[in-house]
Amino acid sequence: MTFPPVLNIDWSALAPALALLVTAVVTLFFGLFHKDSRHVAVTALLGVVTAFFFALARFLEPSEQVASFGLRYYGDNLALAFTFVILLGTALAILVSYDQLKRQDLDRPEYYPLMLLSALGAVVMAASGDLVTLVLGLEIMSLPVYVLSAWRTSDRQSQEAGMKYFLLGAFGSAMLIYGMALLYGAGGTFVFEGLAQSLAAGEVTVLATLGGALVLVGLGFKASLAPFHQWAPDVYTGAPTPVVTFMSVVIKVGAFAALLRVVSTVFPLLAPWLPTALAIIVAATLVIGNLSALMQTGVKRILAYSAVAHAGYLGLALLAPDHGGVAAAEFYLTAYALMNVGAFAVLSLMTDANDRGDHLDRFAGLGRRRPWLAATLSIFLLSLGGIPPLAGFDGKILVFQAALDAGWYWLAVLGIITSVVALVYYFRIIAYMYFRESEYEPPAIRSTATNVAIVVALLGTLLLGFFPGLWHNLLDVGQTLIAGF
Amino acid sequence: MISLYVVLLPVLIALLVLLGRSSAALVRGLAFLGGVGTFALSLFLAGSEGFQGAWLPRMGVNFSLDATGAGPVLVLVAALVMIPTLLVAATRVEQNAAGFVALLLLAQAGLNGIFLSKDLIVFYVFWEATLIPGLLLLGMFGGDKRRQAALKYLVYAVAGSMLMLVSILSLKALSGAASFHITELMIATPSLSAGVQTWLFVGMAIGMVVKLPLWPLHSWLIDLNEQNHPSGAADVLGSLYKVGAFGFFAWALPLLPAGAERVAPYLLALAAVTAVYGALAAISQQHLKRFLAYGSLSHMGIIGVGLFGLHLAGLSGAIYFLAAQMLSTGGLFLVAGMLYHRRRSFMLKDYGGLAKSAPAFAGVSLFLIFAYIGVPGLSNFPGEFMALLGAFQTSPWPAAFATLAVIAAGVYGVNLYQRLFQGPTTVPTSDLSALELYVLVPFIAGVLWLGISPAPQLRQIEQQAALVTIQLERAVDAADEVPTVTLAGLTGGEK
């Protein structure tokens, strides 16, 4: 087994991450001299756009070199596709935050640097080729979000959200690191390819399987797979809406990108019960996420549980990485980023300065009072529910088809059946908006930046829905995943 | 390309209507334009060139529409029905008429997509997407119990169509077909064992039975019609959106013939029960729209009998009846809306003796009721007759039972006319206004057209029905070689 040298750095693959890092540092200093966070926001947005162009350049001119630091940092299409989604989510979240921070009295300049750092962590996770890079990325991604969750310092619920997220997140990280140690003990290396080779050479050991299972649990926390999803509803409810907009997308992309790498390289070489265990986790996520969402009366909590449910649908793709599951997961995450950011962006225009007022009653009659807002929210919700021809539907049929092709019939059927439940709770919000008379005057919050984010998300949801091939055809990543060298 | 335009034009007009919603005159003009424009396009639809475009090529999904077989006939009749319906919506809906018109147009676009798509996933996309406008029409413009009715409709329709989606996706995964295009699927599905085909067929059938609809999955329809907007325009859409029969005809039967052979007897029994049950239930109704809904349910039962008899004449007749009932049922729902406009009631006890003060209204209604109950020479007769005749060839007992529904139809038709227009005069009523007359003229013309000259439409339908029967025969005699005519006929349609 020969590894490429460790110091073979491919700067074009590193450029997006470095752009984010530099911008984060610059905005941190910038914030010292500007009391108004909007200037910082513009700088942060510029940084994200720069990173996007670096990623685009890399995508248009792929280099021979797949990875840097001896297969520890990938620059393949899988990493790039996830980088695009992360940058998209970050840019939209910055736009949603732009006016909201001031309105909700959250206007402190460290906000954007923390957001950029978290996005950087997610990018690193998506590119990670070994377990150490993965943990580094995970921690860089998570720590800023713990702080951001507790950003509303005057509010106990926000404090609780931050604390809860931190404690459970630390627990998850501990699991992950323990699992890493066991895998290292079994395989003698942290690099996925090396692990795959040395595990393939020997018998399946309990040590390695246990390590794989713990890694799954650790990443499951971040991906909010049941039963490790407990933090999600409380954090989503407690954290400020602009923060939720960011983390509901970026954390999920980072976690699933890492899961895809691990599942497709190391898992096939571990005990055969491990995929079954993952399937049971996915099934539990689908059932718990969807049924819990059905019980909620707050729109934010509905969307929180729906985020758990969507982790379940993504889980279907995890089980079929060799049957188009990778491209399906990437497509699904892109669609999810657009429609979920869109829904939260609309929500941020509905809640008051303390983020209260997301009860379903407040949405009654919105269709008449704010027709455009209600119509866009309906489109996001229908897309989340998987109604064609919107992006969410295309994502769903892709993951279902992948699961069916891989032979997971019962799980695909369960996923499709739980989609019925999902549609009921999404449609409930629409029914409140259109089928009832309003009892409250909806707040007249206007924000151009948020509107821009909503329009981008809306166009994306429609475009991806009507012409899914445009994006899906680019997600040609099946080989590079395994063929590291 | 016309097959693409009949889908795009209503969507475009719907967007324009939404943008111009502040001006009532503009909304009316656009509604008329949308209706007439789509109808004019669909006149040239049959035999026109199809449309192919990549959609999700790596998953084997292509956006392909094709104007062969039964699809163009259904599109044409639906477009004829939509002209007056859009006019009624634009003039009789007091609040947010623009929204009503736009939703109708979006639904029409979806319907045209259902009838013309030749890719199973694209078919499903239209099938599912069309649900939303109907649901919003009910929820936004319906009566007091609209929310319950909408929830019921949503759950029935979505639960059914999700099971259908399971079957659709498994169909390709199990058969190893190259794509979801009908020709590719028909090449691949015979390799599936009869057992697998049965399961897949059952999955599809549940989704389609809900939208046929057949007893016992029909109750959403009755509530939907009762609670919809009193103008009746949304109910017309409801009678167009009974696409379950078309789903069986175009997809489930030809793709899974071995499964169909096994399951069809049970569905045939359900359909026969539906036919008689609907007819009997209609007579006992007090609410005019529920009356029409049950009568229409009885028609759907006869359509089911025609389909599941699995005989060429029955299949063609069923689809012809499906097109024809759009006219008679749709027309009567608009008549119901006109009655409501005069009296603010759907209760049959509030009416009676209208023929004295409104003779023209009574005459036109009687004509439509005659069409509704299948009087020879009018639109419903050829289809009904062929459906029962076809089923009689293969399964005489259920067909004979379903024929009872035809007798009952005479009873409920006369019953309906008597309760509305004859007997002691209640309150004098104004006769048809000019606008109302214009609204009903297309229905009268359509009823005569489909009743007097069924042959051209039936020929088109029979092309496709013949393919279905060939598939069914192949399944029975699986050892036979693939007749090349089948595949050529599928794509060309002229062979």
XYZ file of N, CA and C in Angstrom, chain B residues 126-230:
315
model
N -47.897 14.895 -12.949
C -49.134 15.620 -13.265
C -50.281 15.147 -12.381
N -50.342 13.870 -12.201
C -51.401 13.258 -11.386
C -51.433 13.893 -10.004
N -50.275 14.015 -9.398
C -50.173 14.498 -8.029
C -50.298 16.025 -7.988
N -49.705 16.679 -8.977
C -49.724 18.144 -8.965
C -51.140 18.673 -9.135
N -51.967 17.956 -9.883
C -53.326 18.427 -10.143
C -54.174 18.401 -8.882
N -53.742 17.596 -7.915
C -54.479 17.531 -6.651
C -54.532 18.894 -5.960
N -53.428 19.628 -6.005
C -53.316 20.835 -5.195
C -54.320 21.917 -5.606
N -54.468 22.226 -6.898
C -55.485 23.234 -7.240
C -56.888 22.826 -6.789
N -57.232 21.554 -6.964
C -58.544 21.093 -6.543
C -58.742 21.261 -5.046
N -57.689 20.924 -4.311
C -57.731 21.029 -2.850
C -57.888 22.489 -2.420
N -57.152 23.376 -3.078
C -57.237 24.793 -2.712
C -58.599 25.367 -3.099
N -59.149 24.935 -4.233
C -60.473 25.406 -4.621
C -61.492 25.039 -3.558
N -61.385 23.809 -3.075
C -62.309 23.357 -2.042
C -62.083 24.141 -0.749
N -60.836 24.245 -0.333
C -60.554 24.854 0.959
C -60.767 26.359 0.981
N -60.478 27.015 -0.140
C -60.569 28.480 -0.140
C -61.976 28.965 -0.444
N -62.719 28.215 -1.252
C -63.995 28.735 -1.736
C -65.183 27.895 -1.282
N -64.928 26.851 -0.504
C -65.986 25.912 -0.177
C -66.911 26.391 0.931
N -67.818 25.487 1.335
C -68.810 25.801 2.352
C -68.273 25.671 3.769
N -69.213 25.537 4.716
C -68.837 25.581 6.135
C -67.936 24.431 6.553
N -68.173 23.265 5.981
C -67.394 22.093 6.411
C -66.269 21.818 5.433
N -65.769 22.863 4.788
C -64.771 22.667 3.744
C -63.473 22.106 4.298
N -63.118 22.485 5.530
C -61.820 22.037 6.050
C -61.808 20.535 6.266
N -62.906 20.009 6.824
C -62.974 18.551 7.007
C -62.950 17.862 5.650
N -63.726 18.401 4.717
C -63.786 17.781 3.387
C -62.420 17.809 2.725
N -61.705 18.941 2.896
C -60.384 19.056 2.272
C -59.406 18.066 2.893
N -59.469 17.912 4.223
C -58.552 16.969 4.880
C -58.827 15.548 4.392
N -60.111 15.208 4.295
C -60.487 13.876 3.845
C -59.955 13.630 2.428
N -60.182 14.618 1.582
C -59.727 14.529 0.195
C -58.214 14.358 0.144
N -57.507 15.188 0.924
C -56.044 15.123 0.933
C -55.565 13.742 1.347
N -56.123 13.233 2.450
C -55.629 11.960 2.973
C -55.927 10.823 2.000
N -57.160 10.779 1.484
C -57.493 9.727 0.521
C -56.557 9.794 -0.689
N -56.470 10.988 -1.258
C -55.745 11.109 -2.526
C -54.261 10.845 -2.331
N -53.684 11.420 -1.258
C -52.244 11.274 -1.085
C -51.883 9.855 -0.666
N -52.668 9.272 0.233
C -52.363 7.900 0.635
C -52.408 6.990 -0.588
N -53.425 7.182 -1.408
C -53.528 6.364 -2.613
C -52.363 6.586 -3.544
N -52.044 7.849 -3.797
C -51.025 8.089 -4.810
C -49.635 7.729 -4.300
N -49.417 7.764 -2.988
C -48.103 7.351 -2.487
C -47.903 5.848 -2.688
N -48.970 5.078 -2.470
C -48.853 3.641 -2.738
C -48.574 3.406 -4.220
N -49.211 4.254 -5.025
C -48.954 4.161 -6.464
C -47.485 4.447 -6.763
N -46.934 5.427 -6.052
C -45.527 5.775 -6.283
C -44.615 4.607 -5.926
N -44.939 3.902 -4.826
C -44.145 2.720 -4.473
C -44.112 1.759 -5.654
N -45.303 1.502 -6.205
C -45.375 0.553 -7.327
C -44.606 1.066 -8.529
N -44.743 2.365 -8.804
C -44.096 2.927 -9.988
C -42.584 2.780 -9.883
N -42.037 3.154 -8.723
C -40.579 3.096 -8.574
C -40.102 1.649 -8.551
N -40.883 0.773 -7.900
C -40.470 -0.637 -7.865
C -40.547 -1.273 -9.246
N -41.482 -0.785 -10.033
C -41.669 -1.346 -11.373
C -40.358 -1.320 -12.156
N -39.692 -0.182 -12.111
C -38.448 -0.085 -12.858
C -37.333 -0.847 -12.141
N -37.280 -0.721 -10.805
C -36.222 -1.401 -10.073
C -36.296 -2.905 -10.277
N -37.508 -3.460 -10.275
C -37.658 -4.918 -10.360
C -37.527 -5.427 -11.782
N -38.067 -4.676 -12.750
C -38.067 -5.190 -14.121
C -36.770 -4.854 -14.855
N -35.993 -3.912 -14.309
C -34.751 -3.545 -14.966
C -34.965 -2.788 -16.259
N -36.097 -2.092 -16.379
C -36.354 -1.323 -17.591
C -35.339 -0.201 -17.729
N -35.081 0.183 -18.985
C -34.069 1.211 -19.222
C -34.561 2.586 -18.800
N -35.865 2.808 -18.895
C -36.389 4.118 -18.524
C -37.841 3.950 -18.117
N -38.465 5.070 -17.751
C -39.865 5.032 -17.371
C -40.791 5.270 -18.561
N -40.256 5.311 -19.770
C -41.107 5.498 -20.936
C -41.970 4.267 -21.146
N -43.191 4.491 -21.607
C -44.144 3.368 -21.698
C -43.616 2.235 -22.573
N -42.947 2.570 -23.681
C -42.463 1.495 -24.557
C -41.398 0.667 -23.855
N -40.478 1.341 -23.195
C -39.407 0.607 -22.506
C -39.985 -0.248 -21.380
N -40.939 0.312 -20.666
C -41.532 -0.450 -19.573
C -42.277 -1.666 -20.104
N -42.978 -1.489 -21.240
C -43.750 -2.613 -21.762
C -42.854 -3.714 -22.281
N -41.648 -3.363 -22.693
C -40.704 -4.406 -23.088
C -40.238 -5.175 -21.859
N -40.042 -4.444 -20.759
C -39.389 -5.061 -19.607
C -40.352 -5.772 -18.672
N -41.594 -5.262 -18.534
C -42.441 -5.824 -17.475
C -42.869 -7.269 -17.670
N -42.963 -7.801 -18.910
C -43.360 -9.206 -18.989
C -42.405 -10.147 -18.251
N -41.174 -9.678 -18.007
C -40.236 -10.554 -17.296
C -40.615 -10.717 -15.830
N -41.480 -9.876 -15.327
C -41.877 -9.994 -13.931
C -42.817 -11.182 -13.761
N -42.673 -11.874 -12.646
C -43.561 -13.003 -12.400
C -44.964 -12.489 -12.096
N -45.928 -13.384 -12.258
C -47.316 -12.983 -12.038
C -47.529 -12.510 -10.603
N -46.832 -13.131 -9.658
C -46.990 -12.735 -8.257
C -46.542 -11.298 -8.029
N -45.351 -10.988 -8.557
C -44.829 -9.624 -8.403
C -45.760 -8.631 -9.083
N -46.196 -9.008 -10.296
C -47.097 -8.114 -11.025
C -48.370 -7.850 -10.236
N -48.842 -8.878 -9.556
C -50.067 -8.695 -8.780
C -49.859 -7.656 -7.685
N -48.741 -7.779 -6.980
C -48.487 -6.812 -5.898
C -48.362 -5.395 -6.436
N -47.599 -5.265 -7.524
C -47.422 -3.933 -8.097
C -48.754 -3.390 -8.587
N -49.553 -4.279 -9.167
C -50.847 -3.839 -9.678
C -51.738 -3.366 -8.538
N -51.691 -4.107 -7.425
C -52.521 -3.717 -6.284
C -52.101 -2.332 -5.793
N -50.796 -2.096 -5.712
C -50.320 -0.786 -5.272
C -50.833 0.330 -6.160
N -50.701 0.120 -7.478
C -51.192 1.140 -8.401
C -52.707 1.262 -8.305
N -53.363 0.109 -8.187
C -54.824 0.110 -8.231
C -55.407 0.918 -7.081
N -54.780 0.851 -5.907
C -55.357 1.592 -4.773
C -55.375 3.084 -5.088
N -54.246 3.587 -5.604
C -54.211 5.007 -5.955
C -55.233 5.352 -7.022
N -55.414 4.449 -7.979
C -56.315 4.762 -9.082
C -57.771 4.578 -8.689
N -58.053 3.593 -7.843
C -59.438 3.376 -7.421
C -59.943 4.591 -6.644
N -59.047 5.201 -5.839
C -59.456 6.390 -5.088
C -59.914 7.477 -6.059
N -59.226 7.582 -7.191
C -59.564 8.656 -8.113
C -60.483 8.202 -9.235
N -60.920 6.926 -9.189
C -61.892 6.531 -10.223
C -63.228 7.215 -9.973
N -63.812 7.264 -8.809
C -63.580 6.443 -7.627
C -64.567 5.283 -7.588
N -64.197 4.264 -6.827
C -65.087 3.121 -6.637
C -65.433 3.000 -5.155
N -66.623 2.451 -4.888
C -66.952 2.072 -3.520
C -65.915 1.064 -3.055
N -65.354 1.072 -1.889
C -65.672 1.922 -0.734
C -64.723 3.128 -0.560
N -63.986 3.485 -1.590
C -63.034 4.584 -1.440
C -63.576 5.864 -2.075
N -64.867 6.034 -2.045
C -65.473 7.131 -2.805
C -65.909 8.298 -1.932
N -65.922 8.146 -0.597
C -66.701 9.095 0.217
C -66.140 10.508 0.156
N -64.836 10.639 -0.161
C -64.270 11.990 -0.291
C -64.971 12.773 -1.386
N -65.378 12.047 -2.441
C -65.965 12.718 -3.602
C -67.290 13.385 -3.241
N -68.092 12.669 -2.463
C -69.414 13.198 -2.118
C -69.246 14.473 -1.287
N -68.353 14.397 -0.272
C -68.131 15.577 0.572
C -67.543 16.717 -0.241
N -66.639 16.362 -1.144
C -66.018 17.394 -1.983
C -67.080 18.144 -2.769
N -67.982 17.392 -3.421
C -68.999 18.056 -4.232
C -69.960 18.863 -3.373
N -70.298 18.328 -2.191
C -71.240 19.040 -1.342
C -70.659 20.363 -0.869
N -69.372 20.363 -0.531
C -68.776 21.535 0.106
C -68.170 22.522 -0.878
N -68.006 22.121 -2.143
C -67.368 23.025 -3.103
C -68.174 24.294 -3.309
N -67.569 25.258 -3.947
C -68.212 26.550 -4.190
C -69.573 26.374 -4.866
N -70.600 27.106 -4.405
C -71.949 26.885 -4.935
C -72.113 27.163 -6.432
